[in-house]
Tab-separated table of C-alpha atoms in Angstrom:
chain	number	residue	atom	x	y	z
A	89	MET	CA	1.081	-10.158	-20.802
A	90	LYS	CA	4.250	-11.768	-21.996
A	91	ARG	CA	6.836	-11.994	-19.386
A	92	ILE	CA	10.633	-12.587	-20.527
A	93	ILE	CA	13.667	-13.336	-18.214
A	94	GLN	CA	16.378	-10.720	-18.736
A	95	GLU	CA	19.897	-10.361	-17.196
A	96	THR	CA	20.779	-6.958	-15.546
A	97	GLU	CA	24.142	-5.288	-15.427
A	98	ASP	CA	25.164	-6.768	-12.032
A	99	GLY	CA	24.650	-10.326	-13.548
A	100	SER	CA	21.225	-10.603	-11.618
A	101	LYS	CA	18.192	-11.322	-13.645
A	102	THR	CA	14.734	-9.769	-13.726
A	103	ILE	CA	11.279	-10.284	-15.456
A	104	TYR	CA	10.664	-7.922	-18.419
A	105	ILE	CA	7.050	-7.307	-19.429
A	106	GLU	CA	7.367	-6.886	-23.166
A	107	ASP	CA	3.805	-5.435	-23.650
A	108	TRP	CA	4.782	-2.576	-21.061
A	109	ASN	CA	8.297	-2.291	-21.835
A	110	GLU	CA	8.977	-2.504	-18.155
A	111	SER	CA	10.943	-4.695	-15.784
A	112	TYR	CA	10.322	-6.001	-12.346
A	113	HIS	CA	13.656	-4.700	-11.103
A	114	SER	CA	16.324	-2.114	-12.250
A	115	LYS	CA	18.358	-2.983	-15.273
A	116	HIS	CA	21.328	-1.777	-13.408
A	117	GLY	CA	21.036	-4.530	-10.838
A	118	ALA	CA	18.175	-6.108	-9.082
A	119	VAL	CA	19.723	-6.925	-5.704
A	120	GLN	CA	21.801	-3.757	-5.190
A	121	GLU	CA	18.657	-1.761	-6.014
A	122	ALA	CA	16.663	-3.529	-3.359
A	123	MET	CA	19.474	-3.151	-0.875
A	124	HIS	CA	19.798	0.570	-1.444
A	125	VAL	CA	16.164	1.461	-1.472
A	126	PHE	CA	14.596	-0.648	1.021
A	127	ILE	CA	17.267	-1.961	3.469
A	128	LYS	CA	19.717	1.194	3.587
A	129	ASN	CA	16.876	3.794	3.272
A	130	GLY	CA	14.217	1.893	5.075
A	131	PHE	CA	14.702	-1.142	7.402
A	132	SER	CA	18.140	0.139	8.639
A	133	HIS	CA	16.319	3.013	10.471
A	134	PHE	CA	14.664	0.696	12.743
A	135	ILE	CA	17.319	-1.703	13.927
A	136	THR	CA	18.289	0.199	16.978
A	137	THR	CA	14.727	-0.044	18.519
A	138	LYS	CA	14.574	-3.709	18.771
A	139	LYS	CA	10.996	-3.585	18.862
A	140	PRO	CA	8.768	-5.831	16.617
A	141	LEU	CA	8.597	-4.409	13.061
A	142	LYS	CA	5.661	-4.536	10.756
A	143	ILE	CA	6.351	-4.076	7.135
A	144	LEU	CA	4.031	-3.534	4.069
A	145	GLU	CA	5.389	-4.246	0.634
A	146	ILE	CA	3.296	-2.977	-2.255
A	147	GLY	CA	4.604	-5.207	-5.192
A	148	LEU	CA	5.831	-8.489	-3.655
A	149	GLY	CA	7.026	-9.773	-7.084
A	150	THR	CA	9.718	-12.318	-6.694
A	151	GLY	CA	10.078	-12.119	-2.965
A	152	LEU	CA	13.425	-10.576	-3.324
A	153	ASN	CA	12.767	-7.719	-0.902
A	154	ALA	CA	11.039	-9.864	1.635
A	155	PHE	CA	14.092	-12.476	1.577
A	156	ILE	CA	16.756	-9.732	1.915
A	157	THR	CA	14.678	-8.220	4.841
A	158	LEU	CA	14.695	-11.800	6.357
A	159	LEU	CA	18.401	-11.783	6.255
A	160	GLU	CA	18.610	-8.506	7.954
A	161	ALA	CA	16.009	-9.509	10.580
A	162	GLU	CA	18.124	-12.415	11.575
A	163	LYS	CA	21.424	-10.650	11.396
A	164	ASN	CA	20.040	-7.777	13.663
A	165	GLN	CA	17.772	-10.031	15.737
A	166	GLN	CA	15.032	-7.944	14.681
A	167	TYR	CA	11.329	-9.465	14.723
A	168	VAL	CA	9.589	-8.660	11.604
A	169	ASN	CA	5.929	-9.210	10.561
A	170	TYR	CA	5.841	-8.740	6.840
A	171	VAL	CA	2.770	-8.339	4.558
A	172	GLY	CA	3.353	-8.328	0.726
A	173	ILE	CA	0.695	-7.380	-1.804
A	174	GLU	CA	0.518	-8.816	-5.165
A	175	LYS	CA	-1.915	-8.807	-8.012
A	176	PHE	CA	-0.209	-10.846	-10.545
A	177	PRO	CA	2.106	-13.454	-8.713
A	178	VAL	CA	5.323	-14.570	-10.236
A	179	LEU	CA	5.144	-18.104	-11.481
A	180	GLU	CA	7.250	-20.866	-9.978
A	181	ALA	CA	9.012	-21.365	-13.349
A	182	GLU	CA	9.890	-17.703	-13.381
A	183	PHE	CA	11.250	-17.792	-9.890
A	184	ASP	CA	13.544	-20.646	-10.701
A	185	ALA	CA	14.699	-19.092	-13.868
A	186	ILE	CA	15.614	-15.776	-12.204
A	187	ASP	CA	17.274	-17.396	-8.944
A	188	PHE	CA	18.510	-14.397	-7.220
A	189	PHE	CA	20.173	-16.497	-4.625
A	190	ASP	CA	23.850	-16.415	-5.526
A	191	ASP	CA	23.641	-12.570	-6.501
A	192	VAL	CA	22.161	-11.885	-2.776
A	193	PHE	CA	25.057	-13.658	-1.233
A	194	LYS	CA	27.628	-11.352	-3.022
A	195	PHE	CA	26.301	-8.889	-0.120
A	196	TYR	CA	26.412	-11.468	2.679
A	197	PRO	CA	29.590	-13.468	2.328
A	198	GLU	CA	29.385	-14.064	6.020
A	199	LEU	CA	26.687	-16.413	5.461
A	200	ALA	CA	28.286	-18.567	2.954
A	201	HIS	CA	28.328	-21.471	5.415
A	202	ARG	CA	24.378	-21.397	5.446
A	203	LYS	CA	23.863	-21.070	1.783
A	204	GLU	CA	22.316	-24.369	1.417
A	205	GLU	CA	19.918	-23.869	4.349
A	206	LEU	CA	18.966	-20.149	3.341
A	207	HIS	CA	18.138	-21.341	-0.376
A	208	ILE	CA	15.577	-23.650	1.077
A	209	ILE	CA	14.285	-20.754	3.154
A	210	TYR	CA	14.000	-18.353	0.178
A	211	ARG	CA	12.096	-20.988	-1.897
A	212	TYR	CA	9.846	-21.687	0.988
A	213	LEU	CA	9.067	-18.081	1.375
A	214	PHE	CA	8.150	-17.861	-2.092
A	215	LEU	CA	6.007	-20.999	-2.264
A	216	SER	CA	4.237	-20.426	1.167
A	217	ASP	CA	0.571	-20.219	1.039
A	218	TRP	CA	-1.219	-16.949	0.515
A	219	GLU	CA	-3.580	-15.212	2.626
A	220	ASN	CA	-2.518	-16.690	5.899
A	221	TRP	CA	0.454	-15.865	8.287
A	222	GLN	CA	3.614	-18.075	7.757
A	223	ILE	CA	6.478	-18.474	9.943
A	224	ILE	CA	9.409	-18.536	7.685
A	225	SER	CA	12.307	-18.217	10.494
A	226	PRO	CA	12.513	-17.194	14.182
A	227	TYR	CA	12.639	-13.640	13.344
A	228	PHE	CA	10.506	-13.286	10.298
A	229	ARG	CA	6.856	-14.248	9.430
A	230	ILE	CA	4.975	-13.243	6.179
A	231	LYS	CA	1.474	-12.786	4.919
A	232	LYS	CA	1.189	-12.754	1.267
A	233	VAL	CA	-1.913	-11.315	-0.208
A	234	LYS	CA	-3.189	-11.682	-3.824
A	235	ASP	CA	-5.169	-8.545	-4.540
A	236	ASP	CA	-5.384	-5.148	-6.087
A	237	PHE	CA	-3.486	-2.595	-4.152
A	238	PHE	CA	-6.512	-0.546	-3.890
A	239	ASN	CA	-8.145	-3.294	-1.828
A	240	LEU	CA	-5.466	-3.199	0.787
A	241	LYS	CA	-7.956	-2.672	3.663
A	242	ASN	CA	-9.469	-6.075	2.765
A	243	CYS	CA	-6.364	-7.818	4.022
A	244	ASN	CA	-7.273	-6.646	7.612
A	245	GLU	CA	-3.777	-5.681	8.456
A	246	THR	CA	-2.692	-2.215	9.947
A	247	GLU	CA	-0.094	-0.736	12.157
A	248	PHE	CA	2.656	-0.711	9.468
A	249	ASP	CA	5.976	0.980	10.704
A	250	LEU	CA	7.584	0.917	7.301
A	251	VAL	CA	6.286	0.748	3.713
A	252	TYR	CA	8.266	-0.610	0.696
A	253	PHE	CA	6.533	1.023	-2.272
A	254	ASP	CA	7.643	-1.083	-5.249
A	255	ALA	CA	5.027	-0.776	-7.860
A	256	PHE	CA	5.633	-0.618	-11.590
A	257	GLY	CA	6.528	2.581	-12.913
A	258	SER	CA	3.973	5.583	-13.450
A	259	GLN	CA	4.479	5.187	-17.342
A	260	VAL	CA	2.501	1.930	-17.235
A	261	GLN	CA	0.406	2.206	-14.230
A	262	PRO	CA	-0.035	6.069	-13.487
A	263	GLU	CA	-2.893	5.512	-10.989
A	264	MET	CA	-0.342	3.796	-8.664
A	265	TRP	CA	1.523	7.094	-8.243
A	266	GLU	CA	-1.426	9.269	-7.150
A	267	LYS	CA	-2.742	10.475	-3.762
A	268	GLU	CA	-5.704	8.104	-3.644
A	269	LEU	CA	-3.434	4.945	-3.112
A	270	PHE	CA	-1.058	6.898	-0.774
A	271	GLU	CA	-4.041	7.719	1.392
A	272	ILE	CA	-5.080	4.104	1.465
A	273	ILE	CA	-1.585	3.114	2.499
A	274	ASP	CA	-1.348	5.702	5.090
A	275	SER	CA	-4.452	4.811	6.727
A	276	THR	CA	-2.795	1.389	7.593
A	277	THR	CA	0.285	2.853	9.119
A	278	LYS	CA	1.155	3.672	12.660
A	279	PRO	CA	1.241	7.330	13.666
A	280	THR	CA	5.067	7.140	13.442
A	281	ALA	CA	6.107	5.410	9.932
A	282	ILE	CA	8.420	5.408	7.005
A	283	PHE	CA	7.557	5.182	3.112
A	284	THR	CA	10.360	4.447	0.974
A	285	THR	CA	10.413	3.968	-2.862
A	286	TYR	CA	12.796	3.998	-5.761
A	287	ALA	CA	10.972	6.798	-7.487
A	288	SER	CA	11.210	10.528	-7.168
A	289	LYS	CA	8.143	11.767	-8.850
A	290	GLY	CA	6.590	15.003	-7.968
A	291	THR	CA	3.264	13.510	-7.548
A	292	VAL	CA	4.760	11.241	-4.739
A	293	LYS	CA	6.345	14.336	-3.068
A	294	ARG	CA	3.118	16.194	-3.272
A	295	GLY	CA	0.726	13.356	-1.982
A	296	LEU	CA	2.968	12.421	0.824
A	297	LYS	CA	3.422	15.979	1.997
A	298	GLU	CA	-0.345	16.563	2.007
A	299	LEU	CA	-0.691	13.470	4.236
A	300	GLY	CA	1.783	14.961	6.875
A	301	TYR	CA	4.995	13.340	5.705
A	302	VAL	CA	8.429	15.120	5.605
A	303	VAL	CA	9.701	13.904	2.182
A	304	GLU	CA	13.436	13.571	1.571
A	305	LYS	CA	15.145	12.829	-1.952
A	306	ARG	CA	18.231	10.809	-1.449
A	307	PRO	CA	20.799	9.473	-3.797
A	308	GLY	CA	19.329	6.585	-5.715
A	309	PRO	CA	20.723	3.163	-6.601
A	310	PRO	CA	23.060	2.631	-9.554
A	311	GLY	CA	21.376	4.113	-12.684
A	312	LYS	CA	19.026	6.361	-10.847
A	313	ARG	CA	19.929	9.832	-9.587
A	314	GLU	CA	17.317	10.092	-6.885
A	315	MET	CA	14.861	8.123	-4.839
A	316	MET	CA	12.332	9.327	-2.169
A	317	VAL	CA	11.692	8.571	1.433
A	318	GLY	CA	8.628	9.975	3.366
A	319	LEU	CA	8.790	10.423	7.230
A	320	LYS	CA	5.702	10.525	9.233
A	321	ASN	CA	6.592	11.952	12.757
A	322	PHE	CA	9.878	10.148	12.444
A	323	SER	CA	13.055	11.600	13.563
A	324	LEU	CA	16.285	10.147	12.101
């Protein structure tokens, strides 16, 4: 499939898949979408616990969500073990062409004095080996897994506190948004967990509810009216 680098409305770039008419990130702004959906409506609910946090990302892509989570982990002194699943890894040339780094730092001006160091860390995270745990910073380590999402159990990782569901849209991968995959994901989470996604599809709501989640529709990121969070035995 042909992949094209495109600029989004906030100046950050994304990868556009021409055959699917689908982008890796929101056309309204890749970084602000990631901050809103996965940090504000996911990670932020755990920072008062100070217990090691285990995160699963469905759709690792460019590593943007992982890098922002690393910054939040360091800022909040929150230990994070992060597993990212990706069937079609982004190429190094594509990563370099997108270069989210300056866009990320619009949200972290207090880290300006560390920009050079953190740029190296982001690149190291993206280029780090697959299938094995890699220590990226004192508060953050990652295991990148190249596989189909439906083979999640093959990575032998469980006990997830938080799920970032960042798969391509249902119009191009409808099977990703049905109960079968949600059941597989749920089987790897702790009895208390959060599932957050940019989507607000009815199939997601029904699937998560059938698995025992309390599902909340929340205001979406720029350009999207709503998003969805699933709470499993989790009180906010």
